[in-house]
């Protein structure tokens, strides 16, 4: 482990003041990703600002019928919170599909948004990686890229965002509350994470001196027709090759409103408005699901080892839409795919 | 690669060693650590509690699992300074007056280990699992114990041991 200084933030404004005063400082909350990356010498802050004692641990009702989740609510507490399991079960399911019980006890809501890619080359400091060192090149494009992206890639980076929770938050159209030296602002979820483009070193549109304070969920939780279907190499405790979160508003067998997002396939949770629109007003049928899947994947591009993900994603979308429309969501303990 | 040094002085605590107070297995303990000392290293190297094992040191194997304020966590991915004031329970803290904890006894009853290296983490994790109260079925036990790897593959016996304690509690 590298050496660093350690401080504690006393409140949000103190945290912002401390991070703005030191360009090589980082916040630490759960630490499950940051400390790992520091041990690997991928991240090397000279100072860690401990934010775990800030009062950001509540789950509260909002005036508009939604929920405001404090950035420091542990992933496990959120997944088991009655308001989440009853009103936003797709979020509970996605969280429980990720990591292990120990890591979920440690990892924070805000930190989950900010976790970094598990691309092998990002972790391997002996190889070039534009996300780790901009301008050094991308080793994955012609390397072992089985786990990498098939949508929204660039010549600079084909990394994926590793979060399960974020795939559900994309479907729920969460809003991210952040605080910085210029005050507070709210970022729509779709604008929080970035595509790699020419600047893959930036995962999000969070400014350097900003802190995530809360995740706000709108009132619509898709509690009846939802699923989170995650396909991976092991049945548990593995990152997604492809995952699909779905939320449907149904009227009998007709889909009134469809939302679905893909994980494991892009630099951010992937939604395609045209694919969703193609389902609205349509009957829930395999043909319509396949058409939506084809639309969502029309620009997918495989690399040497991950082209299988395109067909895998197509089938996972169809299966997930089937589960959601039937009201039979995927269990996260019995892994048989219904 | 050259790295910029921090030039500002906004520290609330001094650099170098930091005083930490923990209640470990019921005993109040105070010691100084460098900020980069993980809870795992503090337990093993400073407090001589070597029952907690360092497996991967990256949160992938679960051998370092301990209970902090009653919750199971990976002690390798936690800084000791961040847990100042916390109550920590390790495998050494489970037996009382020389009598094994029922979970320890259940692991023996069901032959739930072979080499034993992952066992302290498995048992602490199982304690956390039961305290959480979410897992009921064997499928749920397996899923919620997936953060503890057993290279000897004693998994069926580990599940049986946990079921024994669940049935009794």
Coordinates of N, CA and C in Angstrom, one line a residue, chain A residues 98-287:
Chain A
X98 N -25.0 -7.9 -7.0 CA -23.6 -7.4 -7.1 C -22.7 -7.8 -5.9
X99 N -21.4 -8.0 -6.1 CA -20.4 -8.1 -5.0 C -20.8 -9.2 -4.1
X100 N -20.4 -9.1 -2.8 CA -20.6 -10.1 -1.8 C -21.3 -9.4 -0.6
X101 N -21.8 -10.2 0.3 CA -22.5 -9.6 1.5 C -21.6 -8.7 2.3
X102 N -20.3 -9.1 2.4 CA -19.4 -8.2 3.2 C -19.1 -6.9 2.4
X103 N -18.9 -7.0 1.1 CA -18.7 -5.8 0.4 C -19.9 -4.9 0.4
X104 N -21.1 -5.5 0.3 CA -22.3 -4.6 0.3 C -22.5 -4.0 1.6
X105 N -22.0 -4.6 2.7 CA -22.1 -4.0 4.0 C -21.2 -2.7 4.1
X106 N -20.1 -2.7 3.3 CA -19.1 -1.6 3.4 C -19.4 -0.6 2.3
X107 N -19.8 -1.0 1.1 CA -19.9 0.0 0.0 C -21.0 0.9 0.2
X108 N -20.8 2.2 -0.2 CA -21.8 3.2 0.0 C -22.6 3.5 -1.3
X109 N -23.7 4.1 -1.2 CA -24.5 4.4 -2.4 C -23.7 5.3 -3.3
X110 N -23.1 6.4 -2.8 CA -22.4 7.3 -3.6 C -21.1 6.6 -4.3
X111 N -20.5 5.8 -3.5 CA -19.3 5.1 -4.0 C -19.6 4.1 -5.1
X112 N -20.8 3.5 -5.0 CA -21.2 2.6 -6.0 C -21.2 3.3 -7.4
X113 N -21.7 4.5 -7.4 CA -21.8 5.3 -8.6 C -20.4 5.5 -9.2
X114 N -19.4 5.7 -8.3 CA -18.1 6.2 -8.7 C -17.1 5.0 -8.8
X115 N -17.5 3.8 -8.7 CA -16.5 2.7 -8.8 C -16.0 2.7 -10.2
X116 N -14.8 2.2 -10.3 CA -14.1 2.3 -11.6 C -14.1 0.9 -12.3
X117 N -13.8 1.0 -13.6 CA -13.9 -0.2 -14.4 C -13.0 -1.4 -13.9
X118 N -13.4 -2.6 -14.2 CA -12.5 -3.7 -13.9 C -11.8 -4.2 -15.2
X119 N -11.7 -3.4 -16.2 CA -10.9 -3.8 -17.4 C -9.5 -4.2 -16.9
X120 N -9.0 -5.4 -17.4 CA -7.8 -6.0 -16.9 C -6.6 -5.0 -17.1
X121 N -6.7 -4.2 -18.1 CA -5.5 -3.4 -18.5 C -5.5 -2.1 -17.6
X122 N -6.7 -1.7 -17.2 CA -6.8 -0.5 -16.2 C -6.0 -0.9 -14.9
X123 N -6.2 -2.2 -14.5 CA -5.5 -2.7 -13.3 C -4.1 -3.0 -13.5
X124 N -3.6 -3.3 -14.7 CA -2.3 -3.8 -15.0 C -1.4 -2.6 -15.3
X125 N -0.7 -2.1 -14.3 CA 0.1 -0.9 -14.6 C 1.3 -1.1 -15.5
X126 N 1.6 -2.3 -15.9 CA 2.7 -2.6 -16.8 C 2.2 -2.4 -18.2
X127 N 0.9 -2.1 -18.5 CA 0.4 -2.0 -19.8 C -0.1 -0.6 -20.0
X128 N -0.2 -0.1 -21.3 CA -0.8 1.2 -21.6 C -2.3 1.1 -21.3
X129 N -2.9 2.2 -20.8 CA -4.3 2.3 -20.6 C -4.7 3.8 -20.6
X130 N -5.5 4.2 -21.5 CA -5.9 5.6 -21.6 C -6.7 6.1 -20.4
X131 N -7.4 5.2 -19.8 CA -8.2 5.6 -18.6 C -7.3 5.9 -17.4
X132 N -6.2 5.1 -17.3 CA -5.2 5.3 -16.2 C -4.3 6.4 -16.6
X133 N -3.8 6.4 -17.8 CA -2.8 7.4 -18.2 C -3.2 7.9 -19.6
X134 N -3.9 9.0 -19.7 CA -4.4 9.4 -21.0 C -3.2 9.6 -22.0
X135 N -3.4 9.1 -23.2 CA -2.4 9.2 -24.2 C -1.5 8.0 -24.3
X136 N -1.6 7.1 -23.4 CA -0.7 5.9 -23.4 C -1.2 4.8 -24.4
X137 N -2.5 4.9 -24.7 CA -3.1 3.9 -25.6 C -4.0 3.0 -24.9
X138 N -4.8 2.2 -25.7 CA -5.7 1.2 -25.1 C -5.2 -0.2 -25.4
X139 N -4.9 -0.9 -24.4 CA -4.4 -2.3 -24.6 C -5.5 -3.3 -24.8
X140 N -6.7 -2.9 -24.5 CA -7.8 -3.9 -24.6 C -8.3 -4.0 -26.0
X141 N -8.2 -3.0 -26.8 CA -8.8 -3.1 -28.2 C -8.3 -4.2 -28.9
X142 N -7.0 -4.5 -28.8 CA -6.4 -5.7 -29.5 C -5.9 -6.7 -28.5
X143 N -6.4 -6.6 -27.3 CA -6.0 -7.5 -26.2 C -7.0 -8.5 -25.8
X144 N -7.0 -9.0 -24.6 CA -7.9 -9.9 -24.1 C -9.2 -9.1 -23.6
X145 N -10.1 -9.0 -24.6 CA -11.2 -8.0 -24.4 C -12.5 -8.7 -24.2
X146 N -12.5 -9.9 -23.7 CA -13.8 -10.7 -23.5 C -14.8 -9.9 -22.6
X147 N -14.3 -9.2 -21.6 CA -15.2 -8.5 -20.7 C -15.5 -7.1 -21.1
X148 N -15.0 -6.7 -22.2 CA -15.1 -5.2 -22.5 C -16.4 -4.9 -23.3
X149 N -16.5 -3.6 -23.7 CA -17.8 -3.1 -24.2 C -18.1 -3.4 -25.6
X150 N -19.4 -3.3 -25.9 CA -19.8 -3.5 -27.3 C -20.6 -2.3 -27.8
X151 N -20.9 -1.4 -27.0 CA -21.7 -0.2 -27.3 C -21.0 1.0 -26.8
X152 N -21.1 2.1 -27.6 CA -20.5 3.4 -27.2 C -19.0 3.4 -27.0
X153 N -18.3 2.5 -27.6 CA -16.9 2.5 -27.4 C -16.2 3.6 -28.3
X154 N -15.0 3.8 -28.0 CA -14.2 4.8 -28.8 C -12.8 4.1 -29.1
X155 N -12.1 4.8 -30.0 CA -10.7 4.3 -30.3 C -9.8 4.4 -29.1
X156 N -10.2 5.1 -28.1 CA -9.4 5.4 -26.9 C -9.7 4.4 -25.8
X157 N -10.9 3.8 -25.8 CA -11.3 3.0 -24.6 C -12.5 2.2 -24.9
X158 N -12.4 0.9 -24.4 CA -13.6 0.0 -24.6 C -13.9 -0.6 -23.2
X159 N -13.7 0.2 -22.1 CA -14.0 -0.3 -20.8 C -15.5 -0.3 -20.5
X160 N -15.9 -1.1 -19.6 CA -17.3 -1.1 -19.1 C -17.4 -0.5 -17.7
X161 N -18.6 0.0 -17.4 CA -18.9 0.4 -16.0 C -19.4 -0.9 -15.3
X162 N -18.8 -1.1 -14.1 CA -19.0 -2.4 -13.5 C -20.3 -2.6 -12.6
X163 N -21.0 -1.4 -12.3 CA -22.0 -1.5 -11.3 C -23.3 -2.2 -11.8
X164 N -23.9 -2.9 -10.8 CA -25.2 -3.5 -11.0 C -26.3 -2.4 -10.6
X165 N -26.0 -1.8 -9.4 CA -27.0 -0.8 -8.9 C -27.3 0.3 -9.9
X166 N -26.3 0.7 -10.6 CA -26.4 1.8 -11.5 C -27.4 1.4 -12.7
X167 N -27.4 0.2 -13.1 CA -28.2 -0.2 -14.2 C -29.7 0.0 -13.8
X168 N -30.0 -0.4 -12.5 CA -31.4 -0.2 -12.0 C -31.7 1.3 -11.9
X169 N -30.7 2.1 -11.4 CA -30.9 3.5 -11.3 C -31.2 4.2 -12.6
X170 N -30.6 3.7 -13.7 CA -30.8 4.2 -15.0 C -32.3 4.0 -15.4
X171 N -32.8 2.8 -15.1 CA -34.2 2.5 -15.4 C -35.1 3.4 -14.6
X172 N -34.8 3.6 -13.4 CA -35.6 4.4 -12.5 C -35.5 5.9 -12.7
X173 N -34.5 6.3 -13.6 CA -34.3 7.7 -13.8 C -34.0 8.5 -12.6
X174 N -33.1 8.0 -11.8 CA -32.7 8.7 -10.5 C -32.0 10.0 -10.9
X175 N -32.0 10.8 -9.8 CA -31.3 12.1 -9.9 C -30.2 12.2 -8.9
X176 N -29.0 12.6 -9.3 CA -27.9 12.6 -8.4 C -27.7 14.0 -7.8
X177 N -27.7 14.1 -6.5 CA -27.5 15.4 -5.8 C -26.0 15.5 -5.5
X178 N -25.4 16.6 -5.9 CA -24.0 16.8 -5.6 C -23.8 18.2 -5.0
X179 N -22.7 18.3 -4.3 CA -22.3 19.6 -3.7 C -20.9 19.9 -4.1
X180 N -20.6 21.2 -4.3 CA -19.3 21.6 -4.7 C -19.0 23.0 -4.2
X181 N -17.9 23.6 -4.6 CA -17.6 24.9 -4.1 C -18.6 26.0 -4.6
X182 N -19.2 25.7 -5.8 CA -20.2 26.6 -6.3 C -21.6 26.4 -5.8
X183 N -21.8 25.5 -4.8 CA -23.1 25.2 -4.3 C -23.6 23.8 -4.7
X184 N -24.9 23.6 -4.6 CA -25.4 22.3 -4.9 C -26.0 22.2 -6.3
X185 N -26.1 21.1 -6.9 CA -26.8 20.9 -8.2 C -27.3 19.5 -8.3
X186 N -28.2 19.3 -9.2 CA -28.8 17.9 -9.4 C -28.5 17.5 -10.8
X187 N -28.0 16.2 -11.0 CA -27.6 15.7 -12.3 C -28.5 14.6 -12.6
X188 N -29.2 14.6 -13.7 CA -30.1 13.5 -14.2 C -29.1 12.3 -14.4
X189 N -29.7 11.1 -14.1 CA -28.8 9.9 -14.1 C -28.1 9.7 -15.4
X190 N -28.9 9.9 -16.5 CA -28.3 9.7 -17.8 C -27.1 10.6 -18.1
X191 N -27.0 11.7 -17.4 CA -25.9 12.6 -17.7 C -24.8 12.5 -16.6
X192 N -25.0 11.5 -15.7 CA -23.9 11.4 -14.7 C -22.7 10.7 -15.2
X193 N -22.9 9.5 -15.8 CA -21.7 8.8 -16.3 C -21.5 9.2 -17.8
X194 N -20.3 9.0 -18.3 CA -19.9 9.5 -19.6 C -19.6 8.3 -20.5
X195 N -19.6 8.6 -21.8 CA -19.0 7.6 -22.7 C -17.5 8.0 -22.9
X196 N -16.7 7.1 -23.3 CA -15.2 7.3 -23.2 C -14.7 8.4 -24.1
X197 N -15.2 8.4 -25.4 CA -14.8 9.4 -26.3 C -13.3 9.5 -26.3
X198 N -12.8 10.8 -26.3 CA -11.3 11.0 -26.3 C -10.8 11.3 -24.9
X199 N -11.8 11.2 -23.9 CA -11.4 11.5 -22.5 C -11.8 10.4 -21.6
X200 N -11.3 9.2 -21.8 CA -11.8 8.1 -21.0 C -11.3 8.1 -19.6
X201 N -10.4 9.0 -19.3 CA -9.9 9.1 -17.9 C -11.0 9.6 -17.0
X202 N -12.0 10.3 -17.6 CA -13.2 10.8 -16.8 C -14.3 9.8 -16.9
X203 N -14.7 9.2 -15.8 CA -15.8 8.3 -15.8 C -17.2 9.0 -15.7
X204 N -17.2 10.2 -15.0 CA -18.4 10.8 -14.8 C -18.3 12.3 -15.1
X205 N -19.5 13.0 -15.0 CA -19.5 14.5 -15.2 C -19.4 15.2 -13.9
X206 N -19.0 14.5 -12.8 CA -18.8 15.1 -11.5 C -17.5 16.0 -11.6
X207 N -17.6 17.2 -11.2 CA -16.4 18.1 -11.2 C -15.4 17.6 -10.1
X208 N -14.2 17.9 -10.2 CA -13.1 17.4 -9.4 C -13.4 17.7 -7.9
X209 N -14.0 18.8 -7.6 CA -14.2 19.2 -6.2 C -15.6 19.0 -5.7
X210 N -16.4 18.2 -6.4 CA -17.7 17.9 -6.0 C -17.8 16.6 -5.2
X211 N -18.9 16.5 -4.4 CA -19.2 15.3 -3.6 C -20.6 14.9 -3.9
X212 N -20.9 13.6 -4.1 CA -22.2 13.1 -4.2 C -22.8 13.1 -2.8
X213 N -24.0 13.8 -2.6 CA -24.6 13.8 -1.3 C -25.9 12.9 -1.2
X214 N -26.5 12.7 -2.4 CA -27.8 11.8 -2.3 C -28.1 11.3 -3.7
X215 N -28.9 10.3 -3.7 CA -29.5 9.8 -4.9 C -31.0 9.9 -4.7
X216 N -31.7 10.6 -5.6 CA -33.1 10.8 -5.5 C -33.9 9.9 -6.5
X217 N -34.9 9.2 -6.0 CA -35.7 8.3 -6.9 C -37.0 9.0 -7.1
X218 N -37.5 9.1 -8.3 CA -38.9 9.6 -8.6 C -39.9 8.6 -8.1
X219 N -41.2 9.0 -8.1 CA -42.2 8.2 -7.5 C -42.4 6.9 -8.2
X220 N -42.3 6.9 -9.5 CA -42.5 5.6 -10.3 C -41.4 4.6 -10.1
X221 N -41.8 3.5 -9.5 CA -40.8 2.5 -9.1 C -40.9 1.1 -9.9
X222 N -42.0 1.0 -10.7 CA -42.2 -0.2 -11.5 C -42.2 -1.5 -10.6
X223 N -43.0 -1.4 -9.5 CA -42.9 -2.4 -8.5 C -43.6 -3.7 -9.0
X224 N -44.5 -3.6 -10.0 CA -45.2 -4.8 -10.4 C -44.5 -5.6 -11.5
X225 N -44.0 -4.8 -12.5 CA -43.4 -5.5 -13.7 C -42.0 -5.0 -13.8
X226 N -41.1 -5.8 -13.3 CA -39.6 -5.5 -13.3 C -38.8 -6.8 -13.3
X227 N -37.6 -6.6 -13.6 CA -36.6 -7.7 -13.3 C -35.2 -7.1 -13.4
X228 N -34.2 -7.8 -12.7 CA -32.8 -7.6 -13.0 C -32.2 -8.9 -13.3
X229 N -31.8 -9.1 -14.5 CA -31.3 -10.4 -15.0 C -29.8 -10.2 -15.3
X230 N -29.0 -10.9 -14.6 CA -27.5 -10.7 -14.7 C -26.9 -12.0 -15.2
X231 N -26.1 -12.0 -16.3 CA -25.5 -13.1 -16.8 C -24.0 -13.0 -16.6
X232 N -23.4 -14.0 -16.0 CA -21.9 -13.9 -15.6 C -21.3 -15.3 -15.7
X233 N -20.0 -15.3 -15.5 CA -19.2 -16.5 -15.6 C -19.4 -17.4 -14.4
X234 N -19.7 -16.9 -13.2 CA -20.0 -17.7 -12.0 C -21.4 -17.3 -11.6
X235 N -22.1 -18.1 -10.8 CA -23.5 -17.8 -10.4 C -23.6 -16.7 -9.4
X236 N -22.5 -16.5 -8.7 CA -22.5 -15.4 -7.7 C -21.1 -14.7 -7.7
X237 N -21.1 -13.5 -7.2 CA -19.8 -12.8 -6.9 C -18.9 -12.7 -8.1
X238 N -19.6 -12.3 -9.2 CA -18.8 -12.0 -10.4 C -19.5 -10.8 -11.1
X239 N -18.7 -10.1 -11.9 CA -19.2 -9.0 -12.6 C -20.0 -9.5 -13.8
X240 N -20.9 -8.6 -14.3 CA -21.8 -9.0 -15.4 C -21.0 -9.1 -16.7
X241 N -21.3 -10.1 -17.5 CA -21.0 -10.1 -18.9 C -22.0 -9.2 -19.6
X242 N -23.2 -9.5 -19.3 CA -24.4 -8.7 -19.7 C -25.4 -8.7 -18.6
X243 N -26.0 -7.6 -18.3 CA -27.1 -7.6 -17.4 C -28.2 -6.7 -18.0
X244 N -29.4 -6.9 -17.6 CA -30.6 -6.1 -18.1 C -31.5 -5.8 -16.9
X245 N -31.8 -4.5 -16.7 CA -32.8 -4.1 -15.8 C -34.0 -3.6 -16.6
X246 N -35.2 -4.0 -16.1 CA -36.4 -3.7 -16.8 C -37.4 -3.1 -15.9
X247 N -38.1 -2.1 -16.3 CA -39.3 -1.6 -15.6 C -40.4 -1.3 -16.6
X248 N -41.6 -2.0 -16.4 CA -42.7 -1.9 -17.4 C -43.9 -1.3 -16.7
X249 N -44.7 -0.5 -17.3 CA -46.0 -0.2 -16.9 C -46.9 -0.9 -17.9
X250 N -47.7 -1.8 -17.3 CA -48.6 -2.7 -18.2 C -50.0 -2.4 -18.0
X251 N -50.8 -2.6 -19.1 CA -52.2 -2.5 -19.0 C -52.7 -3.8 -19.6
X252 N -53.0 -4.8 -18.8 CA -53.3 -6.1 -19.3 C -52.0 -6.7 -19.9
X253 N -52.1 -7.1 -21.2 CA -50.9 -7.6 -21.9 C -50.3 -6.5 -22.8
X254 N -50.8 -5.3 -22.7 CA -50.2 -4.2 -23.4 C -49.2 -3.4 -22.6
X255 N -48.1 -3.0 -23.2 CA -47.1 -2.2 -22.5 C -47.4 -0.8 -22.7
X256 N -47.7 -0.1 -21.6 CA -47.9 1.4 -21.7 C -46.6 2.1 -21.7
X257 N -45.7 1.8 -20.8 CA -44.4 2.4 -20.8 C -43.3 1.4 -20.6
X258 N -42.3 1.4 -21.4 CA -41.2 0.4 -21.2 C -39.9 1.2 -21.0
X259 N -39.1 0.6 -20.0 CA -37.8 1.1 -19.8 C -36.9 -0.1 -19.6
X260 N -35.7 -0.1 -20.3 CA -34.7 -1.1 -20.0 C -33.3 -0.6 -20.2
X261 N -32.4 -1.1 -19.3 CA -31.0 -0.6 -19.4 C -30.1 -1.9 -19.3
X262 N -29.0 -1.7 -20.0 CA -28.0 -2.8 -20.1 C -26.8 -2.5 -19.2
X263 N -26.3 -3.5 -18.5 CA -25.0 -3.4 -17.8 C -24.0 -4.3 -18.5
X264 N -22.7 -4.0 -18.2 CA -21.6 -4.9 -18.7 C -21.3 -4.7 -20.2
X265 N -22.0 -3.8 -20.8 CA -21.8 -3.6 -22.3 C -21.2 -2.3 -22.7
X266 N -21.2 -1.3 -21.8 CA -20.7 0.0 -22.2 C -20.1 0.7 -21.0
X267 N -19.6 1.9 -21.3 CA -18.9 2.7 -20.3 C -19.8 3.3 -19.3
X268 N -21.1 3.2 -19.6 CA -22.2 3.6 -18.7 C -23.4 2.7 -18.8
X269 N -24.3 2.7 -17.9 CA -25.5 1.9 -18.1 C -26.2 2.4 -19.4
X270 N -26.6 1.4 -20.2 CA -27.0 1.7 -21.6 C -28.5 1.7 -21.8
X271 N -29.0 2.8 -22.1 CA -30.4 2.9 -22.5 C -30.6 3.4 -23.9
X272 N -31.6 2.9 -24.6 CA -31.8 3.3 -26.0 C -33.3 3.8 -26.1
X273 N -33.5 5.1 -26.2 CA -34.9 5.6 -26.2 C -35.7 5.0 -27.4
X274 N -35.1 4.8 -28.5 CA -35.9 4.2 -29.7 C -36.3 2.8 -29.4
X275 N -35.5 2.0 -28.8 CA -35.8 0.6 -28.5 C -37.0 0.6 -27.5
X276 N -36.9 1.5 -26.5 CA -38.0 1.5 -25.5 C -39.3 2.0 -26.2
X277 N -39.2 3.0 -27.0 CA -40.4 3.6 -27.7 C -41.1 2.5 -28.5
X278 N -40.2 1.6 -29.1 CA -40.8 0.6 -30.0 C -41.7 -0.4 -29.2
X279 N -41.6 -0.4 -27.9 CA -42.4 -1.3 -27.1 C -43.7 -0.6 -26.6
X280 N -43.6 0.7 -26.5 CA -44.8 1.4 -25.9 C -46.0 1.3 -26.7
X281 N -47.1 0.9 -26.1 CA -48.4 0.6 -26.8 C -48.5 -0.7 -27.5
X282 N -47.4 -1.5 -27.4 CA -47.4 -2.8 -28.0 C -47.8 -3.9 -27.1
X283 N -48.2 -5.1 -27.6 CA -48.5 -6.2 -26.8 C -47.1 -6.9 -26.4
X284 N -47.1 -7.4 -25.2 CA -45.9 -8.1 -24.7 C -45.8 -9.4 -25.4
X285 N -44.9 -9.5 -26.4 CA -44.8 -10.7 -27.2 C -43.3 -10.9 -27.5
X286 N -42.9 -12.2 -27.8 CA -41.5 -12.4 -28.1 C -41.1 -11.7 -29.4
X287 N -42.0 -11.5 -30.3 CA -41.6 -10.7 -31.6 C -41.3 -9.3 -31.2

